[in-house]
C-alpha atoms as a printed R data frame, in Angstrom:
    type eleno elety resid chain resno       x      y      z
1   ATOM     1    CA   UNK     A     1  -4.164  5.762  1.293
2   ATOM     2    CA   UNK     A     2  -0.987  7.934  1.036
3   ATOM     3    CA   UNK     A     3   1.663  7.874  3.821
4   ATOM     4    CA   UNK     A     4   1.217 11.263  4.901
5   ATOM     5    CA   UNK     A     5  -3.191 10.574  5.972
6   ATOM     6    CA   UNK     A     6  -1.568  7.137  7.603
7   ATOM     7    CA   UNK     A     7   0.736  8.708  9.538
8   ATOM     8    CA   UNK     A     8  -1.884 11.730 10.316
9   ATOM     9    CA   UNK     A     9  -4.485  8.770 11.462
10  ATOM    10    CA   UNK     A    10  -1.674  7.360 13.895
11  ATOM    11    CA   UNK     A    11  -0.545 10.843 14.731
12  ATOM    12    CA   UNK     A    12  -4.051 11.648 15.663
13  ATOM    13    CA   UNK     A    13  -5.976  8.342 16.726
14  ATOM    14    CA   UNK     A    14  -3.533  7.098 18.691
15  ATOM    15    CA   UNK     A    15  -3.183 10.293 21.195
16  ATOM    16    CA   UNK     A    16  -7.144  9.523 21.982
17  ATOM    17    CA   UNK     A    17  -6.842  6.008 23.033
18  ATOM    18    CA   UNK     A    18  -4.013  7.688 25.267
19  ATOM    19    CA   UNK     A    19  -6.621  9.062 26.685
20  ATOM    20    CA   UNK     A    20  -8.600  5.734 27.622
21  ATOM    21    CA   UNK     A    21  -5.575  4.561 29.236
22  ATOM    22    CA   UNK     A    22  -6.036  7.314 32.035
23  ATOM    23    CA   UNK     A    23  -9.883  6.179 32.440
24  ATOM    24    CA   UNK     A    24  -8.677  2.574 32.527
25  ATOM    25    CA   UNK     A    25  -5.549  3.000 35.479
26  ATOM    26    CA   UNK     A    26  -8.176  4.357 37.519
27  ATOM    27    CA   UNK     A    27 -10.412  1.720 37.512
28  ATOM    28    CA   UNK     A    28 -10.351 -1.142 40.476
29  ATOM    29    CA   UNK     A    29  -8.711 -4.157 39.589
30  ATOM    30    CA   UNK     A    30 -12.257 -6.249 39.363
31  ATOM    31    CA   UNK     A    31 -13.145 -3.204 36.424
32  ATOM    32    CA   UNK     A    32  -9.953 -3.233 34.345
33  ATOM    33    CA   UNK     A    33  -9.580 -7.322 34.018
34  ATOM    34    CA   UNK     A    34  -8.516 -6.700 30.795
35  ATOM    35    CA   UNK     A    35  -6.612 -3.505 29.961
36  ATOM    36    CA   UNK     A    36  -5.068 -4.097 26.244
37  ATOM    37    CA   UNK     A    37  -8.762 -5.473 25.406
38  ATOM    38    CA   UNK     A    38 -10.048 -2.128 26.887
39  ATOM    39    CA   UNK     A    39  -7.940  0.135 25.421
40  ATOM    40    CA   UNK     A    40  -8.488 -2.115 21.878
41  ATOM    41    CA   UNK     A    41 -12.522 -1.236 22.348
42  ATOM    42    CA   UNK     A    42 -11.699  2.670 23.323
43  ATOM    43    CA   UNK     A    43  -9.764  2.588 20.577
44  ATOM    44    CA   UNK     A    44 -12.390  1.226 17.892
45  ATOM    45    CA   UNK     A    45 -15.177  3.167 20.192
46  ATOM    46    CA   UNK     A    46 -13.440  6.350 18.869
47  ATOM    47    CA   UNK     A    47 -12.507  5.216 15.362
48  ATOM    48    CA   UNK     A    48 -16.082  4.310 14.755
49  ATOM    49    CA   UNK     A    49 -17.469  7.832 16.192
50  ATOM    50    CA   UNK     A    50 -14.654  9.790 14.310
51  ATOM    51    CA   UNK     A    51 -15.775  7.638 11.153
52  ATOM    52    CA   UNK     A    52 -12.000  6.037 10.222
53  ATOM    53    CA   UNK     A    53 -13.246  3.248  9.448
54  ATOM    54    CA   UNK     A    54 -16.126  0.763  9.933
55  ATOM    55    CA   UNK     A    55 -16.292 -1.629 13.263
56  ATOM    56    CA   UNK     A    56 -14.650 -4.116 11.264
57  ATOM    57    CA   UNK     A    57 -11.811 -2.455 10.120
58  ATOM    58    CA   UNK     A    58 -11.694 -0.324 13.569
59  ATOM    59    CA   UNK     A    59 -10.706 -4.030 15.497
60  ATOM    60    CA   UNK     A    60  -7.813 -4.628 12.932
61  ATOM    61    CA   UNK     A    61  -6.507 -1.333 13.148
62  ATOM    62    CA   UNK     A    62  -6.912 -0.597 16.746
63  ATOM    63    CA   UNK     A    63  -5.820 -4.172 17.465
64  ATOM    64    CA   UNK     A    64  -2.543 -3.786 15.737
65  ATOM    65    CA   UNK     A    65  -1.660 -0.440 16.874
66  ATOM    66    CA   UNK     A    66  -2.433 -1.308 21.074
67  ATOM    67    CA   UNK     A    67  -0.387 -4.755 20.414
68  ATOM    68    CA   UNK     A    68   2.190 -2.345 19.193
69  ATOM    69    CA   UNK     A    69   2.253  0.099 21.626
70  ATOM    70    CA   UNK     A    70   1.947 -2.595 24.511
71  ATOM    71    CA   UNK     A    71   5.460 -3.486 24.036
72  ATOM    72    CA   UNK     A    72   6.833 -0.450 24.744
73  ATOM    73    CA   UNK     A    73   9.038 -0.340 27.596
74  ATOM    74    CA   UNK     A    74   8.423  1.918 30.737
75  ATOM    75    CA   UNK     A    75  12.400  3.085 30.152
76  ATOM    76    CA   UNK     A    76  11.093  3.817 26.669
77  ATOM    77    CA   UNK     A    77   8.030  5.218 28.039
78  ATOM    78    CA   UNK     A    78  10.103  7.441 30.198
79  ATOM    79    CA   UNK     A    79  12.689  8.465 27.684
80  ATOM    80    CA   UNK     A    80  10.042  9.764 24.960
81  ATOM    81    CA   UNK     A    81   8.656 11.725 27.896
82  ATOM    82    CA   UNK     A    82  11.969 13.115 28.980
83  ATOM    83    CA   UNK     A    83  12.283 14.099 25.245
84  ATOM    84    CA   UNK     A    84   9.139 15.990 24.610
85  ATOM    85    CA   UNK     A    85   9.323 17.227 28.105
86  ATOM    86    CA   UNK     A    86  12.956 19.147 27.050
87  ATOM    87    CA   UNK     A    87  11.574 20.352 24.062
88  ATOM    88    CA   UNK     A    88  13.718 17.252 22.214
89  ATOM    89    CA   UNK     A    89  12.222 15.366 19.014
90  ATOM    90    CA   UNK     A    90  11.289 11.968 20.682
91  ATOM    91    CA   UNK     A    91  10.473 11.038 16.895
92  ATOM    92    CA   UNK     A    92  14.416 11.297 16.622
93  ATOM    93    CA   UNK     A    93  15.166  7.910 19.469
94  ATOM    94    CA   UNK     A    94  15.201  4.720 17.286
95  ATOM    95    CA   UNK     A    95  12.764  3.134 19.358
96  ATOM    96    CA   UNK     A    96   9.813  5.751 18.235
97  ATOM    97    CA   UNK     A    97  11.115  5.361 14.590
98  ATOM    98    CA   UNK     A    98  10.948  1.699 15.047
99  ATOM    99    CA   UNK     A    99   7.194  1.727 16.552
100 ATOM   100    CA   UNK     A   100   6.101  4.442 14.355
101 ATOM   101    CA   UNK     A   101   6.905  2.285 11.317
102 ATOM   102    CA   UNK     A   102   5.518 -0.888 12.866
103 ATOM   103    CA   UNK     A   103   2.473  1.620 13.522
104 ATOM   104    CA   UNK     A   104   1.808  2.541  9.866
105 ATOM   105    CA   UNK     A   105   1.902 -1.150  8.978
106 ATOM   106    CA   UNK     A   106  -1.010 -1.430 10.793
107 ATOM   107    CA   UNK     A   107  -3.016  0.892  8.889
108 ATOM   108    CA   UNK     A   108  -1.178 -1.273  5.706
109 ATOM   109    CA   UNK     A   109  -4.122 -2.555  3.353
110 ATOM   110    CA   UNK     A   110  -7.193 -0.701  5.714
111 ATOM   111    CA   UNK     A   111  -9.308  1.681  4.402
112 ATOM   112    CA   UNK     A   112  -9.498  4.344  7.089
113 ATOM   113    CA   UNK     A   113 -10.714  7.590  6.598
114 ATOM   114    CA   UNK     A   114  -9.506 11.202  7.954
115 ATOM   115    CA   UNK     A   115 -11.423 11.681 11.448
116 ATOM   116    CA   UNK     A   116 -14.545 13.484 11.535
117 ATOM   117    CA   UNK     A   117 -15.271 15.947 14.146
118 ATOM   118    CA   UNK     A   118 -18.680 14.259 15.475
119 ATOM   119    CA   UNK     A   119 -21.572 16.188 15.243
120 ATOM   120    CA   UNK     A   120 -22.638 18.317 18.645
């Protein structure tokens, strides 16, 4: 797999487990005992149903890519906001170019597969 479709399947796959995170900071505290393990199954959950990749390869990926994003800062968390908020590049701060390269490692050696709208 080329850069460009790895890059497109972070670009892209990662925004929906975003989404799980909401769903998760919601829950009571005895629901969300484990939140990186939650967001790691919302994460293969959606690669599987997009068709990326297989259950197998879903866990590597997805495990790789939340462990990554996990140790981003909240001051980091803040300052890419603050960015895309101001109509800035927040691909342009050296943290994001540092994490988006650690990101594409992940996907290093997978085969994952362009998503797949799912069927209605």
């Amino acid at each position: 797999m080329n850069f460009i479709s790895k890059s497109f399947l972070c670009n892209k796959l990662l925004p929906l487990v975003a989404l799980g995170t909401s769903a998760i900071m919601m829950a009571t505290p005895a629901q969300a005992l484990d939140i990186k393990q939650d967001q790691v199954n919302n994460c293969v959950a959606t690669a599987v149903k997009l068709k990326v990749a297989d259950n197998a390869t879903a866990k590597k990926f997805c495990g790789c890519t939340v462990n990554v994003r996990s140790k981003m800062t909240l001051g980091q968390m803040w300052e890419i906001e603050s960015y895309a908020q101001s109509g800035k590049d927040p691909s342009t701060l050296p943290y994001a170019k540092t994490m988006q390269k650690d990101l594409q490692q992940c996907g290093n050696g997978l085969k994952l597969n362009p998503p797949q709208k799912p069927k209605a």
